[in-house]
């Protein structure tokens, strides 16, 4: 609560999870996420929290589990095409976005009025191809276009923008040599190549990692996504609280601009001012449209209990933890 709603400018958050073939190793169950949403919104007195329901196509009983999840009224669905992303060495049920089995889930979602399908892609460095060759094809974005063409009623929101997540210096050198970024460029080219308008990129983990490690590749990613998908199809996501309070990332995008030499070489338009149309759309406008956040809901957030708590907190002198969460590798 403090990291998201007091120490950042975030107004509405979406709580997520990740599945595992080991039942006890799900980050959060679908029911736990739904209960957290109700707790947060009840205490705030407004819509401050939304939630995913996790889908696991190809796993035994997954459609029955989806039926149970839909009863919890999730705001969107999310899946990991590599299956068990936590224990990749044990993953038994990878899946494709464009398979007949997965389409059964889309049909259920649409019937329930759920139109946002979020899919984890990328974050799969070249060394992962050798370690997990059976899963490697499922990490790519080559199944996105057909699903988008077959299901124009749905929005396919690709998390981490499909970025491969290799060494940032190598990625920058490859971009400068070829003009391409694995697999961001492939994702950005889908609308023009396949004539679809329902493919979106969520920045997720990649903005945090590239902004710190190599801001030029971060700028290149933003340039390609805005150029290919459109500024109205790039969505803000921070993967917080893995990376602590999202405020530092918010400040990072407010300040980020595509270097002029990169703009000239690749035809990228400037990202513009922090409160300009491009960044305003990315920060909130696009997600608000996708999730049906109306002006009355937005106005209520600004007057709710959490807003008053934040005003009091800032007046007393904010004390951010500056803490990063997540895993640390042991020797």
Tab-separated table of C-alpha atoms in Angstrom:
chain	number	residue	atom	x	y	z
A	1	UNK	CA	0.000	0.000	0.000
A	2	UNK	CA	2.692	2.492	0.982
A	3	UNK	CA	4.955	1.756	-1.994
A	4	UNK	CA	2.157	2.041	-4.547
A	5	UNK	CA	-0.375	4.527	-3.212
A	6	UNK	CA	1.644	6.804	-0.904
A	7	UNK	CA	5.153	6.839	-2.378
A	8	UNK	CA	4.098	7.059	-6.030
A	9	UNK	CA	1.678	9.017	-8.176
A	10	UNK	CA	-0.144	5.791	-9.056
A	11	UNK	CA	-3.900	6.228	-8.780
A	12	UNK	CA	-5.202	2.824	-9.912
A	13	UNK	CA	-3.176	-0.405	-9.832
A	14	UNK	CA	-3.665	-3.897	-11.204
A	15	UNK	CA	-2.582	-6.838	-9.072
A	16	UNK	CA	-1.145	-9.831	-10.889
A	17	UNK	CA	0.347	-13.254	-10.332
A	18	UNK	CA	2.212	-16.071	-12.034
A	19	UNK	CA	1.202	-19.743	-12.237
A	20	UNK	CA	3.216	-22.845	-11.517
A	21	UNK	CA	2.847	-26.561	-12.143
A	22	UNK	CA	3.519	-26.814	-8.413
A	23	UNK	CA	0.210	-25.589	-6.920
A	24	UNK	CA	1.816	-24.100	-3.801
A	25	UNK	CA	4.166	-21.989	-5.923
A	26	UNK	CA	1.597	-19.745	-7.546
A	27	UNK	CA	2.529	-16.203	-6.486
A	28	UNK	CA	-1.138	-15.552	-5.657
A	29	UNK	CA	-4.216	-17.583	-6.462
A	30	UNK	CA	-6.996	-16.003	-8.484
A	31	UNK	CA	-9.134	-15.899	-5.366
A	32	UNK	CA	-6.401	-14.210	-3.322
A	33	UNK	CA	-6.095	-11.497	-5.957
A	34	UNK	CA	-9.854	-10.963	-6.014
A	35	UNK	CA	-9.953	-10.731	-2.218
A	36	UNK	CA	-7.102	-8.219	-2.233
A	37	UNK	CA	-8.987	-6.107	-4.773
A	38	UNK	CA	-12.101	-6.070	-2.626
A	39	UNK	CA	-10.105	-5.209	0.503
A	40	UNK	CA	-8.267	-2.310	-1.138
A	41	UNK	CA	-11.315	-0.864	-2.862
A	42	UNK	CA	-13.411	-1.230	0.277
A	43	UNK	CA	-10.891	0.665	2.372
A	44	UNK	CA	-10.400	3.346	-0.262
A	45	UNK	CA	-14.070	3.854	-1.011
A	46	UNK	CA	-13.303	3.909	-4.729
A	47	UNK	CA	-11.885	1.766	-7.526
A	48	UNK	CA	-8.185	1.701	-6.700
A	49	UNK	CA	-7.394	-1.900	-7.544
A	50	UNK	CA	-8.071	-4.145	-10.508
A	51	UNK	CA	-6.998	-7.738	-10.930
A	52	UNK	CA	-6.006	-10.380	-13.392
A	53	UNK	CA	-7.191	-13.938	-13.411
A	54	UNK	CA	-4.414	-16.284	-14.483
A	55	UNK	CA	-5.074	-18.776	-17.284
A	56	UNK	CA	-3.079	-21.949	-17.953
A	57	UNK	CA	-4.038	-23.350	-21.375
A	58	UNK	CA	-3.098	-26.993	-22.018
A	59	UNK	CA	-2.912	-27.779	-18.290
A	60	UNK	CA	-5.410	-30.422	-17.090
A	61	UNK	CA	-8.716	-28.895	-16.016
A	62	UNK	CA	-7.758	-25.394	-17.077
A	63	UNK	CA	-11.130	-24.551	-18.594
A	64	UNK	CA	-12.935	-25.520	-15.388
A	65	UNK	CA	-10.448	-23.364	-13.467
A	66	UNK	CA	-11.189	-20.513	-15.867
A	67	UNK	CA	-14.920	-20.882	-15.176
A	68	UNK	CA	-14.203	-20.536	-11.455
A	69	UNK	CA	-11.950	-17.543	-12.063
A	70	UNK	CA	-14.572	-15.783	-14.186
A	71	UNK	CA	-17.008	-16.002	-11.264
A	72	UNK	CA	-14.564	-13.766	-9.366
A	73	UNK	CA	-15.169	-11.038	-11.992
A	74	UNK	CA	-11.549	-10.325	-12.966
A	75	UNK	CA	-10.792	-7.173	-14.930
A	76	UNK	CA	-8.644	-9.078	-17.425
A	77	UNK	CA	-6.987	-12.433	-17.999
A	78	UNK	CA	-3.249	-13.095	-18.024
A	79	UNK	CA	-1.151	-16.051	-19.082
A	80	UNK	CA	2.451	-17.172	-19.500
A	81	UNK	CA	2.948	-18.987	-22.789
A	82	UNK	CA	6.030	-20.805	-21.473
A	83	UNK	CA	3.794	-22.343	-18.802
A	84	UNK	CA	5.552	-22.497	-15.450
A	85	UNK	CA	7.774	-19.433	-15.640
A	86	UNK	CA	8.943	-19.918	-12.042
A	87	UNK	CA	10.207	-23.484	-12.558
A	88	UNK	CA	11.069	-23.572	-16.242
A	89	UNK	CA	12.920	-26.850	-15.799
A	90	UNK	CA	9.645	-28.447	-14.693
A	91	UNK	CA	7.269	-26.689	-17.084
A	92	UNK	CA	4.997	-29.251	-18.761
A	93	UNK	CA	2.290	-27.121	-20.334
A	94	UNK	CA	3.541	-24.365	-22.637
A	95	UNK	CA	0.927	-23.012	-25.031
A	96	UNK	CA	0.424	-20.794	-28.035
A	97	UNK	CA	-1.849	-17.797	-28.253
A	98	UNK	CA	-3.229	-19.023	-31.579
A	99	UNK	CA	-4.017	-22.644	-30.697
A	100	UNK	CA	-7.476	-24.206	-30.822
A	101	UNK	CA	-7.233	-25.054	-27.122
A	102	UNK	CA	-6.433	-21.463	-26.142
A	103	UNK	CA	-9.285	-20.220	-28.338
A	104	UNK	CA	-11.704	-22.109	-26.075
A	105	UNK	CA	-10.589	-19.822	-23.271
A	106	UNK	CA	-11.009	-16.708	-25.407
A	107	UNK	CA	-14.568	-17.800	-26.151
A	108	UNK	CA	-15.353	-18.103	-22.438
A	109	UNK	CA	-13.759	-14.724	-21.713
A	110	UNK	CA	-15.739	-12.971	-24.417
A	111	UNK	CA	-18.979	-14.555	-23.269
A	112	UNK	CA	-18.264	-13.182	-19.787
A	113	UNK	CA	-17.556	-9.682	-21.104
A	114	UNK	CA	-13.786	-9.883	-20.541
A	115	UNK	CA	-12.028	-8.347	-23.528
A	116	UNK	CA	-8.453	-7.794	-22.282
A	117	UNK	CA	-6.080	-10.742	-22.672
A	118	UNK	CA	-2.660	-10.013	-21.159
A	119	UNK	CA	0.193	-12.296	-22.136
A	120	UNK	CA	3.708	-12.517	-20.714
A	121	UNK	CA	6.223	-12.602	-23.554
A	122	UNK	CA	9.959	-12.103	-23.811
A	123	UNK	CA	12.311	-11.728	-20.828
A	124	UNK	CA	14.059	-14.666	-22.434
A	125	UNK	CA	17.751	-14.094	-23.110
A	126	UNK	CA	19.710	-16.004	-25.729
A	127	UNK	CA	21.209	-18.322	-23.101
A	128	UNK	CA	17.675	-19.471	-22.245
A	129	UNK	CA	17.333	-20.970	-25.736
A	130	UNK	CA	20.067	-23.443	-24.865
A	131	UNK	CA	18.868	-24.136	-21.331
A	132	UNK	CA	15.210	-24.648	-22.213
A	133	UNK	CA	15.025	-25.449	-25.940
A	134	UNK	CA	11.552	-26.987	-25.627
A	135	UNK	CA	10.093	-23.789	-24.169
A	136	UNK	CA	12.038	-21.285	-26.279
A	137	UNK	CA	9.551	-21.123	-29.202
A	138	UNK	CA	6.751	-20.193	-26.819
A	139	UNK	CA	8.546	-17.115	-25.456
A	140	UNK	CA	8.465	-15.333	-28.817
A	141	UNK	CA	5.720	-13.191	-30.307
A	142	UNK	CA	5.100	-15.144	-33.520
A	143	UNK	CA	1.710	-16.361	-32.273
A	144	UNK	CA	0.308	-12.894	-31.550
A	145	UNK	CA	-0.792	-11.817	-35.031
A	146	UNK	CA	-2.977	-14.820	-35.843
A	147	UNK	CA	-4.751	-14.637	-32.488
A	148	UNK	CA	-5.384	-10.931	-33.027
A	149	UNK	CA	-6.762	-11.568	-36.529
A	150	UNK	CA	-9.012	-14.397	-35.375
A	151	UNK	CA	-10.331	-12.508	-32.345
A	152	UNK	CA	-10.812	-8.842	-33.292
A	153	UNK	CA	-13.239	-8.439	-30.377
A	154	UNK	CA	-10.384	-8.966	-27.894
A	155	UNK	CA	-7.442	-6.759	-26.947
A	156	UNK	CA	-4.120	-8.592	-26.746
A	157	UNK	CA	-1.813	-6.776	-24.346
A	158	UNK	CA	1.715	-8.146	-24.598
A	159	UNK	CA	3.616	-7.738	-21.359
A	160	UNK	CA	7.224	-6.564	-21.342
A	161	UNK	CA	6.595	-5.676	-25.018
A	162	UNK	CA	8.065	-9.082	-25.842
A	163	UNK	CA	11.606	-7.774	-25.178
A	164	UNK	CA	14.138	-10.600	-25.224
A	165	UNK	CA	16.120	-9.092	-22.323
A	166	UNK	CA	19.679	-9.718	-23.398
A	167	UNK	CA	22.772	-7.759	-22.443
A	168	UNK	CA	21.698	-4.134	-23.029
A	169	UNK	CA	24.973	-3.134	-24.677
A	170	UNK	CA	24.629	-6.045	-27.109
A	171	UNK	CA	20.997	-5.123	-27.755
A	172	UNK	CA	21.955	-1.510	-28.465
A	173	UNK	CA	24.764	-2.564	-30.800
A	174	UNK	CA	22.376	-4.862	-32.683
A	175	UNK	CA	19.812	-2.085	-32.948
A	176	UNK	CA	22.387	0.335	-34.310
A	177	UNK	CA	23.590	-2.294	-36.786
A	178	UNK	CA	20.226	-3.679	-37.942
A	179	UNK	CA	17.534	-1.287	-36.730
A	180	UNK	CA	15.844	-4.172	-34.900
A	181	UNK	CA	15.319	-5.155	-31.255
A	182	UNK	CA	14.498	-8.776	-30.369
A	183	UNK	CA	11.393	-9.250	-30.207
A	184	UNK	CA	10.099	-5.719	-29.793
A	185	UNK	CA	10.456	-4.952	-33.488
A	186	UNK	CA	8.471	-8.055	-34.430
A	187	UNK	CA	5.666	-6.954	-32.128
A	188	UNK	CA	5.717	-3.364	-33.378
A	189	UNK	CA	5.442	-4.534	-37.000
A	190	UNK	CA	2.288	-6.618	-36.462
A	191	UNK	CA	-0.300	-3.892	-37.190
A	192	UNK	CA	1.226	-2.916	-40.535
A	193	UNK	CA	2.015	-6.471	-41.618
A	194	UNK	CA	-1.250	-8.069	-40.557
A	195	UNK	CA	-3.784	-5.255	-40.612
A	196	UNK	CA	-4.879	-5.570	-36.974
A	197	UNK	CA	-5.556	-2.837	-34.430
A	198	UNK	CA	-6.021	-4.890	-31.256
A	199	UNK	CA	-2.380	-5.541	-30.283
A	200	UNK	CA	-0.925	-3.536	-27.407
A	201	UNK	CA	2.419	-3.437	-25.600
A	202	UNK	CA	2.666	-3.167	-21.818
A	203	UNK	CA	6.098	-1.962	-20.704
A	204	UNK	CA	6.269	-4.121	-17.593
A	205	UNK	CA	9.778	-5.026	-16.495
A	206	UNK	CA	11.638	-3.731	-19.532
A	207	UNK	CA	11.338	-0.035	-18.809
A	208	UNK	CA	12.911	-0.375	-15.365
A	209	UNK	CA	15.752	-2.588	-16.539
A	210	UNK	CA	16.694	-0.780	-19.735
A	211	UNK	CA	16.315	2.727	-18.301
A	212	UNK	CA	18.935	1.910	-15.688
A	213	UNK	CA	21.226	-0.366	-17.699
A	214	UNK	CA	21.202	1.399	-21.083
A	215	UNK	CA	18.858	4.362	-21.567
A	216	UNK	CA	19.520	4.518	-25.312
A	217	UNK	CA	18.038	1.055	-25.829
A	218	UNK	CA	15.152	2.150	-23.588
A	219	UNK	CA	14.599	5.133	-25.885
A	220	UNK	CA	14.832	2.894	-28.958
A	221	UNK	CA	12.231	0.514	-27.532
A	222	UNK	CA	9.861	3.405	-26.880
A	223	UNK	CA	10.466	4.778	-30.356
A	224	UNK	CA	9.712	1.483	-32.061
A	225	UNK	CA	6.589	0.788	-30.019
A	226	UNK	CA	5.110	4.250	-30.562
A	227	UNK	CA	6.022	4.205	-34.253
A	228	UNK	CA	4.689	0.713	-34.953
A	229	UNK	CA	1.765	0.239	-32.570
A	230	UNK	CA	0.896	3.888	-32.058
A	231	UNK	CA	1.083	5.976	-28.900
A	232	UNK	CA	-2.485	4.884	-28.153
A	233	UNK	CA	-1.400	1.220	-28.015
A	234	UNK	CA	1.510	1.453	-25.555
A	235	UNK	CA	0.522	0.898	-21.926
A	236	UNK	CA	2.219	1.822	-18.701
A	237	UNK	CA	3.239	-1.040	-16.459
A	238	UNK	CA	6.100	-1.139	-13.975
A	239	UNK	CA	6.250	-4.672	-12.572
A	240	UNK	CA	6.253	-3.014	-9.155
A	241	UNK	CA	6.762	-3.930	-6.409
A	242	UNK	CA	9.563	-6.179	-7.643
A	243	UNK	CA	11.384	-2.956	-8.433
A	244	UNK	CA	10.108	-1.106	-5.364
A	245	UNK	CA	7.835	1.892	-5.524
A	246	UNK	CA	7.094	2.717	-9.176
A	247	UNK	CA	7.729	6.433	-8.656
A	248	UNK	CA	11.301	6.337	-9.948
A	249	UNK	CA	10.049	4.760	-13.169
A	250	UNK	CA	7.299	7.357	-13.450
A	251	UNK	CA	9.905	10.102	-13.112
A	252	UNK	CA	12.072	8.267	-15.636
A	253	UNK	CA	9.430	8.314	-18.373
A	254	UNK	CA	8.550	11.916	-17.598
A	255	UNK	CA	12.165	12.847	-18.339
A	256	UNK	CA	12.937	10.380	-21.135
A	257	UNK	CA	13.348	11.644	-24.668
A	258	UNK	CA	14.546	9.845	-27.779
A	259	UNK	CA	17.952	11.292	-28.700
A	260	UNK	CA	17.877	13.528	-31.759
A	261	UNK	CA	20.377	11.395	-33.682
A	262	UNK	CA	18.135	8.369	-33.116
A	263	UNK	CA	15.095	10.341	-34.227
A	264	UNK	CA	16.856	11.310	-37.471
A	265	UNK	CA	18.258	7.861	-38.184
A	266	UNK	CA	15.049	5.909	-37.558
A	267	UNK	CA	12.279	8.400	-38.167
A	268	UNK	CA	11.102	8.377	-34.544
A	269	UNK	CA	8.920	11.224	-33.372
A	270	UNK	CA	9.796	12.877	-30.046
A	271	UNK	CA	8.055	11.526	-26.954
A	272	UNK	CA	7.423	15.095	-25.878
A	273	UNK	CA	6.677	16.717	-22.566
A	274	UNK	CA	5.806	14.839	-19.394
A	275	UNK	CA	2.207	16.034	-19.680
A	276	UNK	CA	2.121	15.929	-23.478
A	277	UNK	CA	-0.250	13.721	-25.491
A	278	UNK	CA	2.128	10.765	-25.978
A	279	UNK	CA	3.190	10.322	-22.365
A	280	UNK	CA	-0.294	11.135	-21.056
A	281	UNK	CA	-1.709	8.332	-23.204
A	282	UNK	CA	0.977	5.876	-22.098
A	283	UNK	CA	0.792	6.770	-18.412
A	284	UNK	CA	-2.929	6.325	-18.076
A	285	UNK	CA	-5.172	7.183	-20.980
A	286	UNK	CA	-4.690	3.909	-22.832
A	287	UNK	CA	-5.249	1.688	-19.811
A	288	UNK	CA	-8.229	3.796	-18.765
A	289	UNK	CA	-9.790	3.207	-22.178
A	290	UNK	CA	-9.010	-0.517	-22.216
A	291	UNK	CA	-10.409	-1.055	-18.734
A	292	UNK	CA	-13.396	1.234	-19.091
A	293	UNK	CA	-12.354	3.732	-16.415
A	294	UNK	CA	-14.883	6.536	-16.786
A	295	UNK	CA	-14.364	10.135	-15.687
A	296	UNK	CA	-16.650	9.678	-12.681
A	297	UNK	CA	-14.438	6.829	-11.445
A	298	UNK	CA	-11.311	8.914	-11.938
A	299	UNK	CA	-12.850	11.850	-10.092
A	300	UNK	CA	-13.883	9.605	-7.187
A	301	UNK	CA	-10.293	8.390	-6.810
A	302	UNK	CA	-9.082	11.955	-6.341
A	303	UNK	CA	-11.527	12.479	-3.467
A	304	UNK	CA	-11.313	9.120	-1.701
A	305	UNK	CA	-9.770	8.124	1.614
A	306	UNK	CA	-6.424	7.177	0.054
A	307	UNK	CA	-6.039	10.597	-1.566
A	308	UNK	CA	-6.547	12.297	1.778
A	309	UNK	CA	-4.071	9.913	3.409
A	310	UNK	CA	-1.492	10.738	0.743
A	311	UNK	CA	-1.987	14.475	1.165
A	312	UNK	CA	-1.440	14.098	4.915
A	313	UNK	CA	1.553	11.800	4.361
A	314	UNK	CA	3.265	14.239	1.994
A	315	UNK	CA	2.518	17.193	4.262
A	316	UNK	CA	4.223	15.429	7.149
A	317	UNK	CA	7.281	14.648	5.029
A	318	UNK	CA	7.376	11.546	2.843
A	319	UNK	CA	9.698	8.738	3.907
A	320	UNK	CA	10.094	6.374	0.931
A	321	UNK	CA	11.864	3.083	1.647
A	322	UNK	CA	13.810	3.062	-1.652
A	323	UNK	CA	13.670	-0.705	-1.334
A	324	UNK	CA	13.793	-3.240	-4.143
A	325	UNK	CA	11.961	-6.521	-3.759
A	326	UNK	CA	12.283	-9.941	-5.378
A	327	UNK	CA	14.878	-12.653	-5.544
A	328	UNK	CA	18.594	-12.422	-4.830
A	329	UNK	CA	20.812	-15.173	-6.202
A	330	UNK	CA	22.816	-17.032	-3.608
A	331	UNK	CA	26.482	-17.894	-4.160
